[in-house]
mmCIF file of N, CA and C in Angstrom:
data_model
loop_
_atom_site.group_PDB
_atom_site.id
_atom_site.type_symbol
_atom_site.label_atom_id
_atom_site.label_comp_id
_atom_site.label_asym_id
_atom_site.label_seq_id
_atom_site.Cartn_x
_atom_site.Cartn_y
_atom_site.Cartn_z
ATOM 1 N N MET A 1 -8.485 -6.260 15.388
ATOM 2 C CA MET A 1 -7.816 -5.228 14.472
ATOM 3 C C MET A 1 -8.582 -4.962 13.362
ATOM 4 N N VAL A 2 -8.908 -3.656 12.826
ATOM 5 C CA VAL A 2 -9.153 -3.699 11.333
ATOM 6 C C VAL A 2 -8.583 -2.555 10.440
ATOM 7 N N LEU A 3 -8.898 -2.886 9.701
ATOM 8 C CA LEU A 3 -7.854 -2.043 8.410
ATOM 9 C C LEU A 3 -8.905 -1.101 8.030
ATOM 10 N N ASP A 4 -8.070 0.278 7.735
ATOM 11 C CA ASP A 4 -8.840 1.492 7.117
ATOM 12 C C ASP A 4 -9.020 1.255 5.624
ATOM 13 N N GLU A 5 -9.794 1.873 4.966
ATOM 14 C CA GLU A 5 -10.153 1.791 3.630
ATOM 15 C C GLU A 5 -9.050 1.904 3.200
ATOM 16 N N GLY A 6 -7.977 2.555 3.179
ATOM 17 C CA GLY A 6 -6.963 3.244 2.460
ATOM 18 C C GLY A 6 -5.739 2.244 2.441
ATOM 19 N N VAL A 7 -5.646 0.987 3.225
ATOM 20 C CA VAL A 7 -4.624 0.208 3.683
ATOM 21 C C VAL A 7 -4.983 -0.918 2.871
ATOM 22 N N PRO A 8 -3.667 -1.612 1.968
ATOM 23 C CA PRO A 8 -4.203 -2.786 1.427
ATOM 24 C C PRO A 8 -4.580 -3.922 1.839
ATOM 25 N N ARG A 9 -5.710 -4.820 1.529
ATOM 26 C CA ARG A 9 -6.251 -5.480 2.410
ATOM 27 C C ARG A 9 -5.713 -6.807 2.241
ATOM 28 N N HIS A 10 -4.268 -7.149 1.488
ATOM 29 C CA HIS A 10 -3.701 -8.251 1.820
ATOM 30 C C HIS A 10 -2.759 -8.339 2.977
ATOM 31 N N LEU A 11 -2.867 -6.933 3.559
ATOM 32 C CA LEU A 11 -1.980 -6.809 5.016
ATOM 33 C C LEU A 11 -2.628 -7.615 6.152
ATOM 34 N N ALA A 12 -4.347 -7.576 5.961
ATOM 35 C CA ALA A 12 -4.826 -8.501 6.980
ATOM 36 C C ALA A 12 -4.263 -10.211 6.792
ATOM 37 N N ASP A 13 -4.399 -10.616 5.812
ATOM 38 C CA ASP A 13 -3.812 -11.866 5.627
ATOM 39 C C ASP A 13 -2.154 -11.968 6.148
ATOM 40 N N GLY A 14 -1.690 -11.068 5.925
ATOM 41 C CA GLY A 14 0.315 -11.223 6.484
ATOM 42 C C GLY A 14 -0.080 -10.959 8.174
ATOM 43 N N LEU A 15 -0.858 -10.342 8.559
ATOM 44 C CA LEU A 15 -1.195 -10.384 10.033
ATOM 45 C C LEU A 15 -1.684 -11.374 10.680
ATOM 46 N N ARG A 16 -2.613 -12.034 10.321
ATOM 47 C CA ARG A 16 -2.941 -13.171 10.648
ATOM 48 C C ARG A 16 -1.842 -13.899 10.629
ATOM 49 N N ALA A 17 -1.456 -14.326 9.654
ATOM 50 C CA ALA A 17 0.061 -15.088 9.792
ATOM 51 C C ALA A 17 1.010 -14.622 10.876
ATOM 52 N N SER A 18 1.044 -13.337 11.562
ATOM 53 C CA SER A 18 1.993 -13.226 12.196
ATOM 54 C C SER A 18 1.367 -13.197 13.569
ATOM 55 N N GLY A 19 -0.137 -14.075 13.860
ATOM 56 C CA GLY A 19 -0.678 -13.900 14.905
ATOM 57 C C GLY A 19 -1.461 -12.675 15.738
ATOM 58 N N VAL A 20 -1.946 -12.116 14.593
ATOM 59 C CA VAL A 20 -2.737 -10.800 15.089
ATOM 60 C C VAL A 20 -4.224 -10.955 14.513
ATOM 61 N N ASP A 21 -5.228 -10.764 14.825
ATOM 62 C CA ASP A 21 -6.556 -11.177 14.748
ATOM 63 C C ASP A 21 -6.841 -10.054 13.819
ATOM 64 N N ALA A 22 -7.012 -10.080 12.323
ATOM 65 C CA ALA A 22 -7.069 -9.083 11.403
ATOM 66 C C ALA A 22 -7.974 -8.919 10.362
ATOM 67 N N ASP A 23 -9.086 -7.856 10.812
ATOM 68 C CA ASP A 23 -10.135 -7.933 9.486
ATOM 69 C C ASP A 23 -9.586 -6.839 8.560
ATOM 70 N N ARG A 24 -10.387 -7.112 7.145
ATOM 71 C CA ARG A 24 -10.541 -6.186 6.263
ATOM 72 C C ARG A 24 -11.236 -5.142 6.511
ATOM 73 N N PHE A 25 -11.079 -3.912 6.078
ATOM 74 C CA PHE A 25 -11.752 -2.705 5.374
ATOM 75 C C PHE A 25 -13.390 -3.530 5.617
ATOM 76 N N ARG A 26 -14.357 -2.757 6.269
ATOM 77 C CA ARG A 26 -15.731 -3.138 6.236
ATOM 78 C C ARG A 26 -15.967 -2.170 5.156
ATOM 79 N N THR A 27 -16.854 -2.944 4.169
ATOM 80 C CA THR A 27 -17.730 -2.305 2.973
ATOM 81 C C THR A 27 -18.345 -1.162 3.563
ATOM 82 N N ALA A 28 -19.298 -1.330 4.441
ATOM 83 C CA ALA A 28 -20.389 -0.297 4.688
ATOM 84 C C ALA A 28 -19.903 0.652 5.560
ATOM 85 N N TRP A 29 -18.557 0.975 5.690
ATOM 86 C CA TRP A 29 -17.816 1.980 6.167
ATOM 87 C C TRP A 29 -17.319 2.979 5.002
ATOM 88 N N LYS A 30 -17.588 2.387 4.026
ATOM 89 C CA LYS A 30 -16.618 3.026 2.830
ATOM 90 C C LYS A 30 -17.237 4.441 2.535
ATOM 91 N N GLY A 31 -16.333 5.189 2.648
ATOM 92 C CA GLY A 31 -16.225 7.121 2.922
ATOM 93 C C GLY A 31 -17.052 7.695 3.842
ATOM 94 N N ILE A 32 -16.864 7.053 4.981
ATOM 95 C CA ILE A 32 -17.368 7.870 6.286
ATOM 96 C C ILE A 32 -16.480 8.620 6.588
ATOM 97 N N GLY A 33 -16.485 9.515 7.476
ATOM 98 C CA GLY A 33 -15.091 10.240 7.729
ATOM 99 C C GLY A 33 -14.892 9.974 9.202
ATOM 100 N N ASN A 34 -13.403 10.264 9.720
ATOM 101 C CA ASN A 34 -12.586 9.486 10.654
ATOM 102 C C ASN A 34 -13.402 9.282 12.042
ATOM 103 N N GLY A 35 -13.949 10.489 12.313
ATOM 104 C CA GLY A 35 -14.844 10.688 13.610
ATOM 105 C C GLY A 35 -15.634 9.391 13.891
ATOM 106 N N THR A 36 -16.773 9.266 12.652
ATOM 107 C CA THR A 36 -17.492 8.170 12.419
ATOM 108 C C THR A 36 -16.885 6.774 12.478
ATOM 109 N N LEU A 37 -15.894 6.726 11.688
ATOM 110 C CA LEU A 37 -15.307 5.538 11.678
ATOM 111 C C LEU A 37 -14.531 4.984 13.175
ATOM 112 N N LEU A 38 -13.946 5.949 13.575
ATOM 113 C CA LEU A 38 -13.503 5.423 14.815
ATOM 114 C C LEU A 38 -14.627 4.943 15.869
ATOM 115 N N ARG A 39 -16.006 5.582 16.011
ATOM 116 C CA ARG A 39 -16.937 5.415 16.492
ATOM 117 C C ARG A 39 -17.587 3.996 16.226
ATOM 118 N N ALA A 40 -17.200 3.466 14.923
ATOM 119 C CA ALA A 40 -17.934 2.504 14.467
ATOM 120 C C ALA A 40 -17.063 1.126 14.824
ATOM 121 N N ALA A 41 -15.889 1.604 14.499
ATOM 122 C CA ALA A 41 -15.058 0.524 14.930
ATOM 123 C C ALA A 41 -15.000 0.139 16.148
ATOM 124 N N GLN A 42 -14.922 1.109 16.936
ATOM 125 C CA GLN A 42 -14.973 0.757 18.638
ATOM 126 C C GLN A 42 -16.248 0.053 18.946
ATOM 127 N N ALA A 43 -17.226 0.510 18.586
ATOM 128 C CA ALA A 43 -18.963 -0.038 18.497
ATOM 129 C C ALA A 43 -18.686 -1.617 17.829
ATOM 130 N N ALA A 44 -17.926 -1.762 16.814
ATOM 131 C CA ALA A 44 -17.739 -3.301 16.409
ATOM 132 C C ALA A 44 -17.038 -4.161 17.285
ATOM 133 N N GLY A 45 -16.414 -3.464 18.515
ATOM 134 C CA GLY A 45 -15.560 -4.181 19.400
ATOM 135 C C GLY A 45 -14.030 -4.429 18.714
ATOM 136 N N TYR A 46 -13.852 -3.672 17.858
ATOM 137 C CA TYR A 46 -12.173 -3.768 17.496
ATOM 138 C C TYR A 46 -11.512 -3.165 18.550
ATOM 139 N N ALA A 47 -10.197 -3.348 18.965
ATOM 140 C CA ALA A 47 -9.169 -2.813 19.445
ATOM 141 C C ALA A 47 -8.325 -1.759 18.850
ATOM 142 N N VAL A 48 -8.146 -2.020 17.852
ATOM 143 C CA VAL A 48 -6.802 -1.190 16.965
ATOM 144 C C VAL A 48 -7.810 -0.875 15.456
ATOM 145 N N LEU A 49 -7.343 0.280 15.053
ATOM 146 C CA LEU A 49 -7.763 0.516 13.735
ATOM 147 C C LEU A 49 -6.196 0.629 12.862
ATOM 148 N N VAL A 50 -5.649 0.687 11.827
ATOM 149 C CA VAL A 50 -4.722 0.550 11.294
ATOM 150 C C VAL A 50 -4.965 1.060 9.758
ATOM 151 N N THR A 51 -4.326 2.291 9.905
ATOM 152 C CA THR A 51 -4.864 3.533 8.959
ATOM 153 C C THR A 51 -3.315 4.097 8.264
ATOM 154 N N ASN A 52 -3.714 4.589 7.186
ATOM 155 C CA ASN A 52 -2.206 5.213 6.189
ATOM 156 C C ASN A 52 -2.802 6.811 6.279
ATOM 157 N N ASP A 53 -3.526 7.448 7.331
ATOM 158 C CA ASP A 53 -3.923 8.596 7.870
ATOM 159 C C ASP A 53 -2.953 9.325 8.730
ATOM 160 N N LYS A 54 -2.332 9.654 8.332
ATOM 161 C CA LYS A 54 -1.291 10.492 8.938
ATOM 162 C C LYS A 54 -1.395 11.390 10.190
ATOM 163 N N ASN A 55 -2.663 12.004 9.843
ATOM 164 C CA ASN A 55 -3.255 13.381 10.551
ATOM 165 C C ASN A 55 -4.335 12.907 11.260
ATOM 166 N N ILE A 56 -4.889 11.681 11.509
ATOM 167 C CA ILE A 56 -5.973 11.120 12.287
ATOM 168 C C ILE A 56 -5.658 11.620 13.860
ATOM 169 N N ALA A 57 -4.718 11.986 14.230
ATOM 170 C CA ALA A 57 -4.361 11.918 15.724
ATOM 171 C C ALA A 57 -4.580 13.511 15.848
ATOM 172 N N ASP A 58 -4.317 14.416 14.922
ATOM 173 C CA ASP A 58 -4.511 16.034 14.755
ATOM 174 C C ASP A 58 -5.949 16.158 14.585
ATOM 175 N N GLN A 59 -6.808 15.444 14.016
ATOM 176 C CA GLN A 59 -8.346 15.796 13.503
ATOM 177 C C GLN A 59 -9.221 15.301 14.758
ATOM 178 N N GLN A 60 -8.758 14.192 15.639
ATOM 179 C CA GLN A 60 -9.697 13.421 16.272
ATOM 180 C C GLN A 60 -9.206 13.373 17.520
ATOM 181 N N SER A 61 -10.262 13.042 18.510
ATOM 182 C CA SER A 61 -10.120 13.226 20.054
ATOM 183 C C SER A 61 -9.346 11.602 20.405
ATOM 184 N N PHE A 62 -8.747 11.318 21.384
ATOM 185 C CA PHE A 62 -8.519 10.035 21.408
ATOM 186 C C PHE A 62 -8.956 10.120 23.035
ATOM 187 N N VAL A 63 -9.200 11.110 23.938
ATOM 188 C CA VAL A 63 -9.209 10.908 25.294
ATOM 189 C C VAL A 63 -10.529 10.044 25.368
ATOM 190 N N GLY A 64 -10.523 9.252 26.279
ATOM 191 C CA GLY A 64 -11.685 8.104 26.609
ATOM 192 C C GLY A 64 -12.002 7.169 25.409
ATOM 193 N N ARG A 65 -11.280 7.344 24.544
ATOM 194 C CA ARG A 65 -11.443 5.966 23.557
ATOM 195 C C ARG A 65 -10.800 4.873 23.802
ATOM 196 N N MET A 66 -11.491 3.878 23.615
ATOM 197 C CA MET A 66 -10.905 2.399 24.031
ATOM 198 C C MET A 66 -10.072 1.556 22.892
ATOM 199 N N LEU A 67 -10.500 2.537 21.760
ATOM 200 C CA LEU A 67 -9.745 2.036 20.431
ATOM 201 C C LEU A 67 -8.023 2.735 20.252
ATOM 202 N N ALA A 68 -7.561 2.100 19.749
ATOM 203 C CA ALA A 68 -5.728 2.647 19.812
ATOM 204 C C ALA A 68 -5.927 2.837 17.985
ATOM 205 N N VAL A 69 -5.120 3.651 17.461
ATOM 206 C CA VAL A 69 -5.049 3.759 16.006
ATOM 207 C C VAL A 69 -3.463 3.652 15.750
ATOM 208 N N VAL A 70 -2.911 2.976 15.038
ATOM 209 C CA VAL A 70 -1.650 2.675 14.054
ATOM 210 C C VAL A 70 -1.514 3.593 12.921
ATOM 211 N N SER A 71 -0.916 4.447 12.815
ATOM 212 C CA SER A 71 -0.529 4.843 11.296
ATOM 213 C C SER A 71 0.521 4.531 10.568
ATOM 214 N N LEU A 72 0.570 4.242 9.587
ATOM 215 C CA LEU A 72 1.485 3.879 8.743
ATOM 216 C C LEU A 72 2.028 4.506 7.752
ATOM 217 N N PRO A 73 3.436 4.528 7.655
ATOM 218 C CA PRO A 73 4.020 5.524 6.722
ATOM 219 C C PRO A 73 3.461 5.572 5.394
ATOM 220 N N VAL A 74 3.234 4.375 4.828
ATOM 221 C CA VAL A 74 2.780 4.292 3.279
ATOM 222 C C VAL A 74 1.566 3.275 3.180
ATOM 223 N N ASN A 75 1.192 3.472 2.316
ATOM 224 C CA ASN A 75 0.253 2.260 1.689
ATOM 225 C C ASN A 75 0.720 1.719 0.710
ATOM 226 N N ARG A 76 1.778 1.542 0.301
ATOM 227 C CA ARG A 76 2.344 0.723 -0.970
ATOM 228 C C ARG A 76 2.181 -1.014 -0.182
ATOM 229 N N ARG A 77 1.741 -1.797 -1.012
ATOM 230 C CA ARG A 77 1.507 -3.213 -0.361
ATOM 231 C C ARG A 77 3.040 -4.144 -0.328
ATOM 232 N N SER A 78 3.737 -3.649 -1.420
ATOM 233 C CA SER A 78 5.061 -4.539 -1.082
ATOM 234 C C SER A 78 5.752 -3.844 -0.222
ATOM 235 N N ALA A 79 5.643 -2.557 0.326
ATOM 236 C CA ALA A 79 6.550 -2.050 1.552
ATOM 237 C C ALA A 79 5.908 -2.438 2.761
ATOM 238 N N LEU A 80 4.486 -2.540 2.746
ATOM 239 C CA LEU A 80 3.706 -3.131 3.996
ATOM 240 C C LEU A 80 4.093 -4.901 4.487
ATOM 241 N N MET A 81 4.039 -5.313 3.433
ATOM 242 C CA MET A 81 4.122 -6.689 3.329
ATOM 243 C C MET A 81 5.483 -7.417 3.761
ATOM 244 N N ALA A 82 6.343 -6.193 3.553
ATOM 245 C CA ALA A 82 7.863 -6.397 3.989
ATOM 246 C C ALA A 82 8.169 -5.939 5.276
ATOM 247 N N ARG A 83 7.320 -5.871 5.833
ATOM 248 C CA ARG A 83 7.474 -5.114 7.499
ATOM 249 C C ARG A 83 6.011 -5.373 8.463
ATOM 250 N N VAL A 84 5.611 -6.490 8.029
ATOM 251 C CA VAL A 84 4.284 -7.192 8.505
ATOM 252 C C VAL A 84 4.513 -7.866 9.985
ATOM 253 N N ALA A 85 6.104 -8.202 10.529
ATOM 254 C CA ALA A 85 6.530 -8.652 11.722
ATOM 255 C C ALA A 85 6.431 -7.225 12.446
ATOM 256 N N ASN A 86 6.517 -6.338 11.605
ATOM 257 C CA ASN A 86 6.766 -4.750 12.663
ATOM 258 C C ASN A 86 5.778 -4.029 12.579
ATOM 259 N N ILE A 87 5.201 -4.220 11.868
ATOM 260 C CA ILE A 87 3.463 -3.816 11.970
ATOM 261 C C ILE A 87 2.668 -4.512 13.029
ATOM 262 N N ALA A 88 2.708 -5.835 12.806
ATOM 263 C CA ALA A 88 2.469 -6.748 13.821
ATOM 264 C C ALA A 88 2.761 -6.429 15.281
ATOM 265 N N ASP A 89 4.229 -6.231 15.357
ATOM 266 C CA ASP A 89 4.514 -5.872 16.993
ATOM 267 C C ASP A 89 3.899 -4.859 17.487
ATOM 268 N N THR A 90 3.741 -3.805 16.788
ATOM 269 C CA THR A 90 3.486 -2.462 16.927
ATOM 270 C C THR A 90 2.019 -2.869 17.331
ATOM 271 N N ILE A 91 1.230 -3.417 16.603
ATOM 272 C CA ILE A 91 -0.169 -3.773 17.085
ATOM 273 C C ILE A 91 -0.644 -4.200 18.591
ATOM 274 N N LEU A 92 0.538 -4.821 18.606
ATOM 275 C CA LEU A 92 0.447 -6.156 20.149
ATOM 276 C C LEU A 92 0.709 -5.169 21.155
ATOM 277 N N ARG A 93 1.515 -4.225 20.992
ATOM 278 C CA ARG A 93 1.578 -3.172 22.012
ATOM 279 C C ARG A 93 0.809 -2.002 22.266
ATOM 280 N N THR A 94 -0.099 -1.804 21.754
ATOM 281 C CA THR A 94 -0.803 -0.591 21.733
ATOM 282 C C THR A 94 -1.895 -1.015 22.947
ATOM 283 N N LYS A 95 -2.285 0.069 23.392
ATOM 284 C CA LYS A 95 -3.208 0.170 24.625
ATOM 285 C C LYS A 95 -4.488 1.215 23.998
ATOM 286 N N PRO A 96 -5.776 0.727 24.861
ATOM 287 C CA PRO A 96 -6.675 1.466 24.521
ATOM 288 C C PRO A 96 -6.151 3.025 24.643
ATOM 289 N N GLY A 97 -6.983 4.026 23.500
ATOM 290 C CA GLY A 97 -6.721 5.375 23.123
ATOM 291 C C GLY A 97 -5.267 5.839 22.823
ATOM 292 N N GLN A 98 -4.537 5.049 22.433
ATOM 293 C CA GLN A 98 -3.237 5.647 22.065
ATOM 294 C C GLN A 98 -3.122 5.452 20.381
ATOM 295 N N HIS A 99 -2.392 6.463 19.875
ATOM 296 C CA HIS A 99 -2.079 6.923 18.485
ATOM 297 C C HIS A 99 -0.786 6.334 18.501
ATOM 298 N N VAL A 100 -0.281 5.557 17.512
ATOM 299 C CA VAL A 100 1.201 5.316 17.533
ATOM 300 C C VAL A 100 1.238 5.459 16.010
ATOM 301 N N ALA A 101 1.851 6.186 15.606
ATOM 302 C CA ALA A 101 2.537 6.949 14.534
ATOM 303 C C ALA A 101 3.957 6.009 13.695
ATOM 304 N N ILE A 102 3.998 5.377 12.986
ATOM 305 C CA ILE A 102 5.196 4.806 12.102
ATOM 306 C C ILE A 102 5.539 5.555 11.219
ATOM 307 N N THR A 103 6.831 5.853 11.314
ATOM 308 C CA THR A 103 7.404 6.759 10.365
ATOM 309 C C THR A 103 8.316 6.283 9.024
ATOM 310 N N LEU A 104 8.500 6.794 8.080
ATOM 311 C CA LEU A 104 9.257 6.043 7.261
ATOM 312 C C LEU A 104 10.746 5.946 7.292
ATOM 313 N N ASP A 105 11.370 6.282 8.472
ATOM 314 C CA ASP A 105 12.619 5.674 8.926
ATOM 315 C C ASP A 105 12.568 5.026 10.093
ATOM 316 N N GLY A 106 11.129 4.334 10.350
ATOM 317 C CA GLY A 106 11.106 3.212 11.203
ATOM 318 C C GLY A 106 10.601 3.644 12.811
ATOM 319 N N ARG A 107 10.759 5.117 12.947
ATOM 320 C CA ARG A 107 10.450 5.602 14.241
ATOM 321 C C ARG A 107 9.049 5.232 14.970
ATOM 322 N N ARG A 108 8.807 4.808 15.867
ATOM 323 C CA ARG A 108 7.293 4.802 16.534
ATOM 324 C C ARG A 108 7.121 5.766 17.608
ATOM 325 N N HIS A 109 6.255 6.585 17.071
ATOM 326 C CA HIS A 109 5.895 7.543 18.047
ATOM 327 C C HIS A 109 4.735 7.692 18.423
ATOM 328 N N VAL A 110 4.300 7.535 19.892
ATOM 329 C CA VAL A 110 2.991 7.104 20.585
ATOM 330 C C VAL A 110 2.558 8.459 21.292
ATOM 331 N N ARG A 111 1.262 8.867 21.103
ATOM 332 C CA ARG A 111 0.564 9.706 21.707
ATOM 333 C C ARG A 111 -0.612 9.395 22.288
ATOM 334 N N ARG A 112 -0.717 9.618 23.804
ATOM 335 C CA ARG A 112 -1.842 9.193 24.511
ATOM 336 C C ARG A 112 -2.746 10.216 25.334
ATOM 337 N N PHE A 113 -3.579 10.371 26.382
ATOM 338 C CA PHE A 113 -3.660 11.360 27.330
ATOM 339 C C PHE A 113 -3.788 10.513 28.412
ATOM 340 N N ALA A 114 -3.253 11.059 29.649
ATOM 341 C CA ALA A 114 -3.226 10.511 31.186
ATOM 342 C C ALA A 114 -3.552 11.697 32.108
ATOM 343 N N ASP A 115 -4.638 11.484 32.583
ATOM 344 C CA ASP A 115 -5.447 12.640 33.556
ATOM 345 C C ASP A 115 -5.356 13.677 32.691
ATOM 346 N N GLY A 116 -5.851 13.897 31.609
ATOM 347 C CA GLY A 116 -5.983 14.932 30.607
ATOM 348 C C GLY A 116 -4.886 15.604 30.113
ATOM 349 N N LEU A 117 -3.666 14.932 30.380
ATOM 350 C CA LEU A 117 -2.743 15.545 29.660
ATOM 351 C C LEU A 117 -1.950 14.815 28.880
ATOM 352 N N LEU A 118 -1.615 15.209 27.468
ATOM 353 C CA LEU A 118 -1.018 14.554 26.563
ATOM 354 C C LEU A 118 0.274 14.125 26.991
ATOM 355 N N VAL A 119 0.309 12.891 26.536
ATOM 356 C CA VAL A 119 1.793 12.187 26.806
ATOM 357 C C VAL A 119 2.367 11.543 25.660
ATOM 358 N N GLU A 120 3.530 12.181 25.273
ATOM 359 C CA GLU A 120 4.101 11.471 23.947
ATOM 360 C C GLU A 120 5.206 10.792 24.547
ATOM 361 N N GLU A 121 5.419 9.614 23.723
ATOM 362 C CA GLU A 121 6.916 8.870 24.136
ATOM 363 C C GLU A 121 7.421 8.101 22.492
ATOM 364 N N GLU A 122 8.633 7.498 22.765
ATOM 365 C CA GLU A 122 8.896 6.498 21.403
ATOM 366 C C GLU A 122 9.042 5.237 21.689
ATOM 367 N N TRP A 123 8.510 4.222 20.903
ATOM 368 C CA TRP A 123 9.158 2.791 21.395
ATOM 369 C C TRP A 123 9.966 2.699 20.575
ATOM 370 N N PRO A 124 10.792 1.293 20.594
ATOM 371 C CA PRO A 124 11.946 1.036 19.907
ATOM 372 C C PRO A 124 11.582 1.160 18.294
ATOM 373 N N ALA A 125 12.655 1.671 17.557
ATOM 374 C CA ALA A 125 12.349 1.918 16.272
ATOM 375 C C ALA A 125 12.456 0.544 15.563
ATOM 376 N N VAL A 126 11.862 0.450 14.553
ATOM 377 C CA VAL A 126 11.832 -0.795 13.602
ATOM 378 C C VAL A 126 12.564 -0.484 12.272
ATOM 379 N N PRO A 127 12.873 -1.251 11.515
ATOM 380 C CA PRO A 127 13.950 -0.904 10.133
ATOM 381 C C PRO A 127 13.051 0.025 9.272
ATOM 382 N N PRO A 128 13.945 0.826 8.622
ATOM 383 C CA PRO A 128 13.039 1.671 7.625
ATOM 384 C C PRO A 128 12.172 0.940 6.878
ATOM 385 N N PHE A 129 11.005 2.179 6.148
ATOM 386 C CA PHE A 129 10.349 1.273 5.422
ATOM 387 C C PHE A 129 11.036 1.888 3.734
ATOM 388 N N ALA A 130 10.942 1.164 2.723
ATOM 389 C CA ALA A 130 11.376 1.260 1.551
ATOM 390 C C ALA A 130 10.547 2.712 1.090
ATOM 391 N N PRO A 131 11.559 3.064 0.513
ATOM 392 C CA PRO A 131 10.924 4.570 -0.361
ATOM 393 C C PRO A 131 9.766 3.955 -1.434
#
């Protein structure tokens, strides 16, 4: 799992403490577009990209991707560190090609493609993120 550029780097330490193999954003990827980033992360062997980009699923195709994306509702370090266990649980549940959006109220909305069709579902919610 790798963090996107806008996600506080401290989250990687918290996720590792929760049993998730987590890396900070690679400096070499700074400033690249989402499509290039998804390809680079997948080529580097990552299974999950954690981002705070809420629109990535609308901008990029996940069909055939071996990478999952988890979108966080905020990028404030204190709010994310308070929910490390919930973020780790979300990461560990993901499968290749899924986009999981965690909302401020704690809902986890999942989008994936199966047989060319978009499938949307909800996973059990986590506690809300502090505003």
